[in-house]
XYZ file of C-alpha atoms in Angstrom:
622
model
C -23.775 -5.825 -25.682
C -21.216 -2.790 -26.308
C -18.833 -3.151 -29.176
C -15.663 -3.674 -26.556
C -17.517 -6.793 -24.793
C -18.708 -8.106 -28.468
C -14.711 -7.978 -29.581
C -14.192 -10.131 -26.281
C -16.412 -12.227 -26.605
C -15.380 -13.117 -30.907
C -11.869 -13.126 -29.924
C -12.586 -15.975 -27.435
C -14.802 -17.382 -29.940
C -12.122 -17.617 -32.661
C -9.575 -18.631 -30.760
C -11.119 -21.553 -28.504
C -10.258 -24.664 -29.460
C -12.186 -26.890 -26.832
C -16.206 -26.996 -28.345
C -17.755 -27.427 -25.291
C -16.303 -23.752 -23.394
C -17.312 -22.351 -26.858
C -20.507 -23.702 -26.436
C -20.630 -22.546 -23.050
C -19.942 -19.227 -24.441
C -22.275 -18.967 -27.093
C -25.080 -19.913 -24.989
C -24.313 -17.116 -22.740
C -24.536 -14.698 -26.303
C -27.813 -16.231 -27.405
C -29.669 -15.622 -24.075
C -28.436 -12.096 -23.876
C -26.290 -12.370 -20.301
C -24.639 -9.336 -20.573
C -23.333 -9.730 -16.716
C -22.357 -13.343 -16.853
C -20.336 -12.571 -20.266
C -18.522 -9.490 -18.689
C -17.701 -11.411 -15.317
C -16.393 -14.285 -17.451
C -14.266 -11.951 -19.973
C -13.316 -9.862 -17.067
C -14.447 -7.224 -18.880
C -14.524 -3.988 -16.266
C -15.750 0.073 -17.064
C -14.080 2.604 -15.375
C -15.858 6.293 -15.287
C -12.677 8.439 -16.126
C -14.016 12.170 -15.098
C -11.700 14.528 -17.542
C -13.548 17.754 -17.846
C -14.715 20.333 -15.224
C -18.045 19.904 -16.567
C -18.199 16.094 -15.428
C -18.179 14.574 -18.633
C -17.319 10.925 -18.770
C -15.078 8.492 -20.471
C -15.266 4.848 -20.251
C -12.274 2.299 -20.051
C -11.917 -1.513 -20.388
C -9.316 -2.886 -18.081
C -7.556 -5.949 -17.446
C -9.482 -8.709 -20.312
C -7.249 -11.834 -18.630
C -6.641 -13.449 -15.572
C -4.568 -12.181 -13.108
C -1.193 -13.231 -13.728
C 0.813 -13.956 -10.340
C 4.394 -14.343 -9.153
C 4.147 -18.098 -9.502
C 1.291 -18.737 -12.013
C -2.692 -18.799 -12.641
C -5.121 -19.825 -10.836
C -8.980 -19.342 -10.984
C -12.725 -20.868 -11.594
C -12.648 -23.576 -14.037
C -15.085 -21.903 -16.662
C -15.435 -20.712 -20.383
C -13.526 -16.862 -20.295
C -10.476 -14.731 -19.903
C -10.860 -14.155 -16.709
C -10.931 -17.990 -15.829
C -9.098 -21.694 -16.039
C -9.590 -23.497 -19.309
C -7.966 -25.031 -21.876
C -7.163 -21.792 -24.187
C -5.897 -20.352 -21.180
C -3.600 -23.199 -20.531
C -2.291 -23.248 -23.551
C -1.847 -20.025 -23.874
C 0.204 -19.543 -20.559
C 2.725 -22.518 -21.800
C 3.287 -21.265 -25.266
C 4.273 -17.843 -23.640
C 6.304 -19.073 -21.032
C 7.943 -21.464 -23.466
C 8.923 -18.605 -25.568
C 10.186 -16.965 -22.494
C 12.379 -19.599 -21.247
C 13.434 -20.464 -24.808
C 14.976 -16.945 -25.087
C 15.886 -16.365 -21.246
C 16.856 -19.775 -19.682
C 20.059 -21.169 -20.634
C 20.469 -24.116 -22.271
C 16.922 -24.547 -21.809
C 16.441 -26.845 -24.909
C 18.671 -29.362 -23.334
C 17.815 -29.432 -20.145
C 14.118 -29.534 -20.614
C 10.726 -28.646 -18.018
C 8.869 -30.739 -15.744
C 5.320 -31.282 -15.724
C 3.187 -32.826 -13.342
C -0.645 -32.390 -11.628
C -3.235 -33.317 -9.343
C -6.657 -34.994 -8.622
C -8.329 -31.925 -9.548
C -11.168 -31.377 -12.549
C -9.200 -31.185 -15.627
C -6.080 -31.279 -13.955
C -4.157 -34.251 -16.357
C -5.566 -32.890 -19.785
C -3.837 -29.856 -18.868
C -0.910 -31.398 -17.714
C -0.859 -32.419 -21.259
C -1.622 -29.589 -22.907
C 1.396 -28.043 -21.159
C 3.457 -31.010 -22.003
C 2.079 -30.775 -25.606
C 3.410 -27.329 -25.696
C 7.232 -27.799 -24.520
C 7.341 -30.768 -27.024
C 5.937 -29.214 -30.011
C 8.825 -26.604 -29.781
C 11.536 -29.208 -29.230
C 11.797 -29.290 -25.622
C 11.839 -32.483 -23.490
C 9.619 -32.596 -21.027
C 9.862 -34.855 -17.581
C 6.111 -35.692 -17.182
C 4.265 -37.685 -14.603
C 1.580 -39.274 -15.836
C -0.279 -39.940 -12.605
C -1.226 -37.973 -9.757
C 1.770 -36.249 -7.918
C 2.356 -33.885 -5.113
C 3.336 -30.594 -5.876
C 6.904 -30.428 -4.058
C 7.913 -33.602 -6.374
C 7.984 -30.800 -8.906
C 10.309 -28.441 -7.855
C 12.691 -31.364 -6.511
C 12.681 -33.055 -9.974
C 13.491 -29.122 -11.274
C 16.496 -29.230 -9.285
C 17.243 -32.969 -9.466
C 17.050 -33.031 -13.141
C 18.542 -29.190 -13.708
C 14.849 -28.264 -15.310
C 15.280 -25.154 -16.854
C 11.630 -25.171 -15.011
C 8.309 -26.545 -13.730
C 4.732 -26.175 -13.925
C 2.501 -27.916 -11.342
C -1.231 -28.371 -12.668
C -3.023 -27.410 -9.246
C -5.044 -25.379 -7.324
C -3.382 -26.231 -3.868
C -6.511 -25.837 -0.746
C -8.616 -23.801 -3.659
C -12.511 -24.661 -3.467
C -13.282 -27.557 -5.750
C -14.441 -25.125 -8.482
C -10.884 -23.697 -9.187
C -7.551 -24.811 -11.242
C -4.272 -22.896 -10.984
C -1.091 -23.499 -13.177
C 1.694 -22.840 -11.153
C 5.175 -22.095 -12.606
C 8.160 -23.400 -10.338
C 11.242 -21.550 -11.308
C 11.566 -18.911 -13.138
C 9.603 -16.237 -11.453
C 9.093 -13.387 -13.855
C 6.975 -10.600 -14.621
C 8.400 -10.991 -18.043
C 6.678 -14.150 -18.428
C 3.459 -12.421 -18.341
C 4.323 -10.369 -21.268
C 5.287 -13.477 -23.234
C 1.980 -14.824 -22.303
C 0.164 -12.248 -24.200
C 2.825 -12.043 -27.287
C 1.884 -15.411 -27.930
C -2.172 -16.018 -27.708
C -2.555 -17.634 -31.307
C -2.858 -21.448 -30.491
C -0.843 -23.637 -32.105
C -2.623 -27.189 -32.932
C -1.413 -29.874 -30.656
C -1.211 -33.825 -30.932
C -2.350 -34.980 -27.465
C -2.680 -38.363 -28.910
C 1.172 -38.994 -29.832
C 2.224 -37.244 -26.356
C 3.074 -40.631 -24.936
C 4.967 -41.698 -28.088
C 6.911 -38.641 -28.254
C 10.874 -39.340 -27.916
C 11.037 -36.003 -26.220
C 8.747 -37.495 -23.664
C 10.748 -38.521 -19.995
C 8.857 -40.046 -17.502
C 10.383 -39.386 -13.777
C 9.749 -41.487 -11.059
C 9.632 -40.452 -6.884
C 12.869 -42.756 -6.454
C 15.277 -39.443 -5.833
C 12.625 -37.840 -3.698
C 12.090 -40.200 -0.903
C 15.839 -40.184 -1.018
C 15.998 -36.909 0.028
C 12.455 -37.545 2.742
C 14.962 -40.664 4.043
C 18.150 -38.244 4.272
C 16.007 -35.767 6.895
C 15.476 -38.979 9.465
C 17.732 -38.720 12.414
C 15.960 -41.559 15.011
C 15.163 -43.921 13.049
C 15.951 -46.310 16.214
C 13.852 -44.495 18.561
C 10.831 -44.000 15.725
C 10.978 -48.044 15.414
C 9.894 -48.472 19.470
C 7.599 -45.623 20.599
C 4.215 -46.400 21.368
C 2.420 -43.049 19.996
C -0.250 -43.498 17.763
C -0.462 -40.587 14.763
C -3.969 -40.191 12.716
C -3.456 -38.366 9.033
C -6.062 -36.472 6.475
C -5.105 -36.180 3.212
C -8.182 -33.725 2.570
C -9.180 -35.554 -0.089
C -6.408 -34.370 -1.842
C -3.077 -36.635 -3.181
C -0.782 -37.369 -0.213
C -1.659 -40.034 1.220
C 0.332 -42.177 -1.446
C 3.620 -40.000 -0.625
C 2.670 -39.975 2.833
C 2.452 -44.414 3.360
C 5.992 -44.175 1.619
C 7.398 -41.333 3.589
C 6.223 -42.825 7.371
C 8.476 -46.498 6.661
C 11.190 -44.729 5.556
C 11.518 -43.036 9.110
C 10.612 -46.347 10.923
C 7.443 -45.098 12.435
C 4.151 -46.905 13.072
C 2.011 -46.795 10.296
C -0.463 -44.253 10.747
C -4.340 -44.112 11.180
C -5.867 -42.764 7.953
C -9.405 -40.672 8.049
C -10.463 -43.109 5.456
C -13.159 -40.588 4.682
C -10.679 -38.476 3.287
C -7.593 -40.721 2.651
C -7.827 -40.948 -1.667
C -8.074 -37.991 -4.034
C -11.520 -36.790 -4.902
C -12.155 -33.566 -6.919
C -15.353 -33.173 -5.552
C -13.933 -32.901 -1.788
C -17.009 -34.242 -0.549
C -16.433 -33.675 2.908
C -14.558 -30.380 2.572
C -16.169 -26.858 1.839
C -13.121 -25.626 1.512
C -10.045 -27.581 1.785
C -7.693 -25.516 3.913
C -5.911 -27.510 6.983
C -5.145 -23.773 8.646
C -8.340 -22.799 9.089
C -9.850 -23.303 12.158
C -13.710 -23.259 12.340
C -14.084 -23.749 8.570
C -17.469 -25.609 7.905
C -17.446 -29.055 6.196
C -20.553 -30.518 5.419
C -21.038 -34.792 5.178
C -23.701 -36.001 3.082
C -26.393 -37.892 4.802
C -29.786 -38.096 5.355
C -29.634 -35.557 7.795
C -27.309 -32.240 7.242
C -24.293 -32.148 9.659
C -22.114 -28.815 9.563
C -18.788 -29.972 10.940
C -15.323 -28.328 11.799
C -11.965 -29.000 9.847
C -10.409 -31.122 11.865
C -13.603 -33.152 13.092
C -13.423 -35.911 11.306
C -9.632 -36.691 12.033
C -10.292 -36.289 15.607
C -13.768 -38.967 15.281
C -11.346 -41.015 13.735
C -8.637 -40.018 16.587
C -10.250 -40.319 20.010
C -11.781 -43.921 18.566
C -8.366 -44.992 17.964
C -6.818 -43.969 21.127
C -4.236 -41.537 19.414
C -2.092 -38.628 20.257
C -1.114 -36.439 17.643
C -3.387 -35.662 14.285
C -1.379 -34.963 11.017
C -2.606 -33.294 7.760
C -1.727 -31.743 4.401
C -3.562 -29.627 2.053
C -4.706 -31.264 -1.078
C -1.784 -30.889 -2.860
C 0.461 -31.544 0.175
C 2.767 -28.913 -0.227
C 1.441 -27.568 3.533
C 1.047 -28.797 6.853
C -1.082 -29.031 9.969
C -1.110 -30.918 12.926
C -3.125 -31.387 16.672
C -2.075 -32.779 19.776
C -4.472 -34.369 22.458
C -3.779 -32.901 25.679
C -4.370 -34.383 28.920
C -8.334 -33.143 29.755
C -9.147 -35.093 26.410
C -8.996 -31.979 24.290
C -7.391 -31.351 20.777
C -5.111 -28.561 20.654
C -4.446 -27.284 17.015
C -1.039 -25.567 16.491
C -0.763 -22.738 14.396
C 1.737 -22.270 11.926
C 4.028 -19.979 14.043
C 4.144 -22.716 16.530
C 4.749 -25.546 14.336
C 7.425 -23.335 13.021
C 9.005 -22.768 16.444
C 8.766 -26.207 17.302
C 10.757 -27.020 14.232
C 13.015 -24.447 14.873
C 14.007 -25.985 17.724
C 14.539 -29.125 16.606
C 16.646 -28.265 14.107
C 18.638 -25.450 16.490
C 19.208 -28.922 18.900
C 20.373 -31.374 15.946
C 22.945 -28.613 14.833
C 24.089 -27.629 18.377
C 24.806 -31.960 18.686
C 26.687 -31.861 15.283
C 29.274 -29.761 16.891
C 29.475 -27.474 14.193
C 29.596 -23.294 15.365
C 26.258 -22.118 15.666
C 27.830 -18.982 14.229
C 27.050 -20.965 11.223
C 23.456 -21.919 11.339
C 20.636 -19.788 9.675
C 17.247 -20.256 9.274
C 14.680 -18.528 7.066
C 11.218 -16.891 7.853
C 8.601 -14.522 6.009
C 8.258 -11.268 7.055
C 4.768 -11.805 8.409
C 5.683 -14.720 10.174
C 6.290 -14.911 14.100
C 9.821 -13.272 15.637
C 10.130 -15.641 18.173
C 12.945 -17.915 15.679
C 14.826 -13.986 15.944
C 14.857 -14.384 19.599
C 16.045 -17.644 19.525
C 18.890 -16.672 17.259
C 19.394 -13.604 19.476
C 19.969 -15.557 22.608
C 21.220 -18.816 20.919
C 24.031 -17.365 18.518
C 22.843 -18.283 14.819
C 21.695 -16.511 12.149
C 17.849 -14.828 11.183
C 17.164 -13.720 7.998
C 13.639 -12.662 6.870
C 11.709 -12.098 2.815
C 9.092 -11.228 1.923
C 5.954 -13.569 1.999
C 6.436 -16.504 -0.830
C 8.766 -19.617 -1.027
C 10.141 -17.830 -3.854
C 11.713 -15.468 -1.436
C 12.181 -17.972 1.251
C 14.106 -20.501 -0.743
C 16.398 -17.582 -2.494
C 17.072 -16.400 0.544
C 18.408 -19.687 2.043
C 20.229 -20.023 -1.318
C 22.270 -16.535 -0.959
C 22.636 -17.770 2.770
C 24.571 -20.670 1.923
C 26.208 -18.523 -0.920
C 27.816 -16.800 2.744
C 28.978 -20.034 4.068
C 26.021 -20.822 6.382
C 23.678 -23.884 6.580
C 20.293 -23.875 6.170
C 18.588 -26.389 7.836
C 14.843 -24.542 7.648
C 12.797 -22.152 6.627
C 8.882 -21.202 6.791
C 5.762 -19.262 6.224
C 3.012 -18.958 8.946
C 0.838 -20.207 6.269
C 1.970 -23.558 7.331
C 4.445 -23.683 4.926
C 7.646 -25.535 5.782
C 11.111 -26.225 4.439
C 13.550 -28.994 5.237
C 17.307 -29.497 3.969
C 19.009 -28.429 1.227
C 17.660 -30.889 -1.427
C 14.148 -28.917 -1.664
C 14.231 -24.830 -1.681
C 10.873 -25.652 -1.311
C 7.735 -25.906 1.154
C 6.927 -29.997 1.667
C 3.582 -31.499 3.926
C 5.325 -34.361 3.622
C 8.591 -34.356 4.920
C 7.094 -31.586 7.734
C 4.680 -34.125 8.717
C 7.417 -36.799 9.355
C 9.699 -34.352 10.955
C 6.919 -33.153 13.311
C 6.275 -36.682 13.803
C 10.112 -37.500 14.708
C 10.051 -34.563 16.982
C 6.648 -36.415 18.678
C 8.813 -39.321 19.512
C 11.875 -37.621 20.709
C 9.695 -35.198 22.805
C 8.037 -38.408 23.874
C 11.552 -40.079 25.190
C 12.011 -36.742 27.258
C 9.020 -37.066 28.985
C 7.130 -34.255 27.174
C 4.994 -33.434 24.364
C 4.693 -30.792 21.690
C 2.650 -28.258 23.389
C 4.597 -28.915 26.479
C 8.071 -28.140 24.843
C 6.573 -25.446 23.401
C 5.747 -23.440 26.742
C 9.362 -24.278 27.870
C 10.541 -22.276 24.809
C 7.937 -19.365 25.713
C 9.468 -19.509 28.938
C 13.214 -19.337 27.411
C 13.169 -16.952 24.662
C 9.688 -15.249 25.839
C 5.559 -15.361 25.585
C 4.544 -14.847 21.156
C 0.947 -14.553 20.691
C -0.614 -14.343 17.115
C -3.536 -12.782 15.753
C -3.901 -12.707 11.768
C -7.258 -11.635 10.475
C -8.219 -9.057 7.285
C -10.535 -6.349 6.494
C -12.979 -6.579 3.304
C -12.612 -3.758 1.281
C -14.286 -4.039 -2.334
C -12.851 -0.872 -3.442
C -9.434 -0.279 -3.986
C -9.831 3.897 -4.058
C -10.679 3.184 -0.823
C -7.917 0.892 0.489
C -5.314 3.567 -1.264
C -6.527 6.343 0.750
C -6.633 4.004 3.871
C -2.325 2.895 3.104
C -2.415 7.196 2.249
C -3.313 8.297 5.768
C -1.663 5.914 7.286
C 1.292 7.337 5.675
C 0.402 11.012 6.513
C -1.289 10.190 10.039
C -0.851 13.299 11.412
C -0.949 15.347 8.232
C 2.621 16.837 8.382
C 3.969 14.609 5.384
C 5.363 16.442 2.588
C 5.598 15.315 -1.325
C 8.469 13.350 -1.894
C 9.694 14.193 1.812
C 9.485 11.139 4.689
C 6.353 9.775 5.420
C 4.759 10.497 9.023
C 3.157 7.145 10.969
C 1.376 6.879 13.475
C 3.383 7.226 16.741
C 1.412 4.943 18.942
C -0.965 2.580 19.308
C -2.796 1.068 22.202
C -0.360 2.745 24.470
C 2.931 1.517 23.062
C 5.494 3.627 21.516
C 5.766 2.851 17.765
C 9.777 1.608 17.199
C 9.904 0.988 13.524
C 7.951 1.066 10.863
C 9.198 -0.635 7.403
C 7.073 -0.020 4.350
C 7.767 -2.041 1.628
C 5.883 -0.444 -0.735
C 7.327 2.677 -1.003
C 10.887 2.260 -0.031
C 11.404 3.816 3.923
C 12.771 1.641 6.890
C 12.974 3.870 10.014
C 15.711 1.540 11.578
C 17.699 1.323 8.538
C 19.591 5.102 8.959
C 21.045 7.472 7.155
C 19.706 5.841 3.791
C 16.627 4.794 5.351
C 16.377 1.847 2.605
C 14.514 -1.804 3.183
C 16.857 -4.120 3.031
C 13.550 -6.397 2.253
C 12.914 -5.950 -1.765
C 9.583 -4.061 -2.337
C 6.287 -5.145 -2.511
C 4.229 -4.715 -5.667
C 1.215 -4.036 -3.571
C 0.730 -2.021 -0.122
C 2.651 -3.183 2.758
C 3.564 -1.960 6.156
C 4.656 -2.972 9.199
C 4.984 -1.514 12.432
C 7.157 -2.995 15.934
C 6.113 -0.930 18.633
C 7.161 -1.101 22.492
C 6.074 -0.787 26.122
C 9.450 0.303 27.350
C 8.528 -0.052 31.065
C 7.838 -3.813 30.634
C 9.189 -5.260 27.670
C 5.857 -5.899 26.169
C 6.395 -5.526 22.048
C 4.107 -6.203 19.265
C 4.749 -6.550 15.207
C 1.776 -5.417 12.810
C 2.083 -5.706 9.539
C -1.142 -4.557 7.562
C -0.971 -5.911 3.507
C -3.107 -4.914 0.741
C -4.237 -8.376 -0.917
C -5.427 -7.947 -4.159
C -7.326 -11.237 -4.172
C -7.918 -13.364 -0.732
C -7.772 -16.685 -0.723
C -11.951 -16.196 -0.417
C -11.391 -13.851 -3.649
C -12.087 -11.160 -2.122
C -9.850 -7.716 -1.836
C -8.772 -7.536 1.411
C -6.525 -5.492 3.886
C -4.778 -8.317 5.689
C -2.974 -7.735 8.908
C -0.754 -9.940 10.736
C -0.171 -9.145 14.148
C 1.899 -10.578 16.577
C 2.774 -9.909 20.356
C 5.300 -11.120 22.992
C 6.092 -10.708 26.889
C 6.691 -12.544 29.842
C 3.026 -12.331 31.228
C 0.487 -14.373 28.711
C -2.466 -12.638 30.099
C -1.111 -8.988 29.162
C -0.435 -10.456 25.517
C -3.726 -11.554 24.928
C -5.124 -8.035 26.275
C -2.533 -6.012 24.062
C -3.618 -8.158 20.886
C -7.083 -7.203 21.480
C -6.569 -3.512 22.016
C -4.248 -2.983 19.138
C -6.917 -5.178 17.085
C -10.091 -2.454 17.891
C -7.388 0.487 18.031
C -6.271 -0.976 14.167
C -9.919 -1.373 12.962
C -11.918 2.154 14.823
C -8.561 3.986 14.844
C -6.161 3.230 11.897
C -8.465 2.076 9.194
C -11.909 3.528 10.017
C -13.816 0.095 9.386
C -17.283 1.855 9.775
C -16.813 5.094 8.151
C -14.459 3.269 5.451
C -17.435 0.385 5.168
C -14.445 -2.326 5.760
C -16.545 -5.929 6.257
C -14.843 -8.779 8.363
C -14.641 -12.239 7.874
């Protein structure tokens, strides 16, 4: 072991509080794993060639885990580069400190804690807790399982000066995350590492504590009962809705949330319906993905889809629609059966139209000016809500990827004098009303259940309704996938070239795209990362803030026949597989559905031989 790894590796020691991740540790020194200590300390050489005789240097980089815009998350395990208790309590004393000196009135107002099912998940909640009240700050806790949006509405229900949610959201069963809900800093990272000397805490006295304030979900399914607008209609229809709670926590939420709106009570996939860390029946808990293995314990190995037990539990209950939420039901997912007996699995972009809709109809009955209506999407997500607003008279507005963006934006929205009904991620993420700047698997899965009904009463269904809307406002097809790319010299030369396509780009002059691709004329091209929108003339500027990693996107056009696609390609620094990817997120639209699904093909193998190299660039592919 090098002298940079041994400093590590004491430094850990010293500091550890919790004997058995010390132990865990220290068994890794005493056998001699070298590799195992370096991948848990994160503890990474770089050659650094400096001489013209090719003499080298070596550097240690990045000893922690990866801070992110909204928190930590990671493989429970012994380690800097993993979740555990020194690095919990390390993360609240810094951002303690932080909003201590940044936040104002902080002291008063207190934070909000609360966590999940998960391994680990309620000592850390206390740990946190432990934290805020050791410095004087009163803490709103929960002291059972909650759902992650509960946090952020108690934030803004109680005016938290913030929130941290102990969870690891659709994670594998091996990870944690600490996720911090307002504010979203890079300055908290800094505090983080001013502040890495652990102070004792008294996890004992927590509950005794007079700074202690226990919150209840009273003022939440307020705000799920404000969003119900046929509560009449819900009471009488005859539809029959099945629910998976992943094994995660929302099926308590969820048997609270259904009454309020006067529905039927729903079918449960018991096999999933109460919190399990272990997700036994769930490689990877992840509602969006479709044709993501599961594998059921029994005598004989079954490898099952996502979805498959909710439909089992579906077709022998006779029912039409399938509901489900990640495990900590802050997303959303749903299925209709159509009429050959098949389920039919909406993406996000359609759920999000769908809602869209809904929303664009309750406003239009309101009577209010649809001059005053906006609603919020990512970047990445599907253009079809801008054609609605295009033909239908209300406002678009699109961020960058992140509820952090979506729910600011709504905020500086109504800061103009619109409402804000929703906003969304294709991630099937979802935002309701103005009570939660927040995504919620709960209130989207009654609203898509409302909708259900309503459609229901108009003789249609979901996936009907949605080809009348293709057939209004035109044909969007998507196609998401991403490239594996291990190095990231390699995925900087790729964003390089794509920036200097056809070599003619100056230093420091305007960058030079490609022109074309699969025989459309490029339109625009907006890259966030460094600072050029071709639309945006004479100053050329995003009005999107930048990204702190790669990010480009390209509209291009057939002219002759409407046809018009959005690419967006997105350096991803860790996938939600861990693995560093090139994402892209691709989207098409026309009037003929056939074309779209040829165009998203050929701008797919045109993206992968043509833009990126794949082979000669050694890209893999999920």
């Amino acid at each position: 072991m090098d002298s940079g790894l041994k400093n590590l590796v004491e430094e850990w020691l010293r500091l550890d509080p919790n004997e058995a991740t010390r132990a865990e540790v220290q068994k890794l020194v005493n056998e001699g794993n070298t590799a195992e200590l370096s991948k848990r300390m994160r503890y990474c050489l770089v050659k650094l060639c400096y001489t013209a005789r090719l003499m080298r240097n070596m550097h240690i980089i990045s000893p922690r885990i990866e801070f992110g815009t909204a928190g930590l998350r990671g493989r429970m395990e012994a380690g800097w580069a993993r979740m555990n208790d020194l690095i919990i309590i390390q993360a609240s004393q810094g951002l303690c400190a932080y909003v201590l000196d940044n936040v104002k009135d902080s002291r008063s107002r207190g934070v909000v804690v609360g966590h999940d099912h998960r391994h680990h998940s309620e000592k850390w909640a206390k740990l946190t807790a432990a934290v805020f009240i050791d410095n004087d700050v009163p803490v709103y806790f929960h002291s059972g399982l909650v759902h992650t949006p509960l946090v952020p509405f108690t934030v803004k229900a109680k005016k938290a000066a913030c929130g941290v949610m102990i969870t690891a959201s659709h994670n594998p069963k091996q990870d944690n995350g600490y996720k911090i809900i307002e504010p979203h800093d890079k300055g908290i990272s800094a505090s983080i590492l001013a502040h890495q000397e652990p102070r004792p805490l008294n996890l004992e006295g927590l509950l005794a504590s007079h700074l202690l304030r226990e919150f209840d979900d009273s003022e939440y399914l307020q705000y799920i009962s404000s969003l119900c607008h046929y509560r009449s209609l819900n009471e009488q229809t005859s539809l029959k809705f099945v629910n998976t709670s992943m094994h995660g926590v929302s099926d308590s939420p969820m048997s609270k949330a259904f009454p309020l709106f006067g529905l039927p009570k729903y079918i449960p996939v018991e096999a999933q319906q109460q919190p399990d860390p272990e997700f036994p029946t769930v490689k990877f808990p992840n509602p969006e993905e479709k044709g993501l293995c599961i594998e059921i314990p029994r005598k004989t190995a079954l490898i099952i889809y996502a979805f498959d037990l909710a439909i089992a539990t579906a077709n022998e209950a006779g029912a039409d629609y399938i509901l489900a939420q990640d495990p900590d039901s802050d997303r959303f997912a749903a299925a209709e059966k159509g009429p050959d007996g098949k389920w039919i699995q909406f993406t996000g972009d359609q759920l999000g139209t769908l809602f869209a809709s809904a929303c664009l109809d309750k406003y239009r009955a309101s009577g209010k000016p649809l001059a005053k209506l906006a609603m919020v999407a990512s970047t990445v997500s599907s253009k079809m809500i801008e054609a609605m607003a295009r033909s239908e008279g209300f406002r678009f507005a699109e961020c960058l990827t992140g509820f952090k963006y979506i729910g600011n934006t709504a905020l500086s929205l109504v800061q103009e004098g619109y409402e804000v009904p929703f906003g969304y991620e294709e991630a099937i993420g979802f935002m309701f009303g103005s009570e939660l700047r927040d995504k919620d698997g709960v209130a989207a899965s009654v609203m898509f259940a409302e909708l259900a009904v309503t459609l229901q009463k108009a003789g249609k269904t979901a996936s009907t309704h949605l080809k009348e809307l293709y057939e209004r406002y035109g044909y969007f097809q998507t196609s998401n996938s991403y490239f594996i790319c291990t190095e990231q010299a390699t995925i900087n030369a790729i964003f390089a070239r794509l920036r200097n396509y056809d070599g003619q780009a100056t230093p420091g002059g305007t960058p030079h795209y490609p022109s074309t691709i699969a025989g459309l004329e490029v339109t625009r091209v907006c890259d966030l990362t460094v600072g050029y929108d071709s639309g945006n003339p004479p100053s050329y500027k995003p009005t999107l803030p930048l990204s702190s990693g790669h990010m480009i996107q390209f509209r291009a056009e057939n002219k002759a026949d409407g046809t018009k696609i959005t690419l967006t390609t997105r350096h991803v620094p860790r996938s939600r597989h861990h693995r560093r990817a090139i994402k892209y997120y691709l989207e098409g639209s026309g009037q003929d559905t056939t074309a779209v699904g040829e165009l998203l093909h050929k701008v797919v193998k045109e993206l992968s031989d043509v833009w990126m190299e794949a082979d000669k660039n050694g890209l893999g592919r999920p």
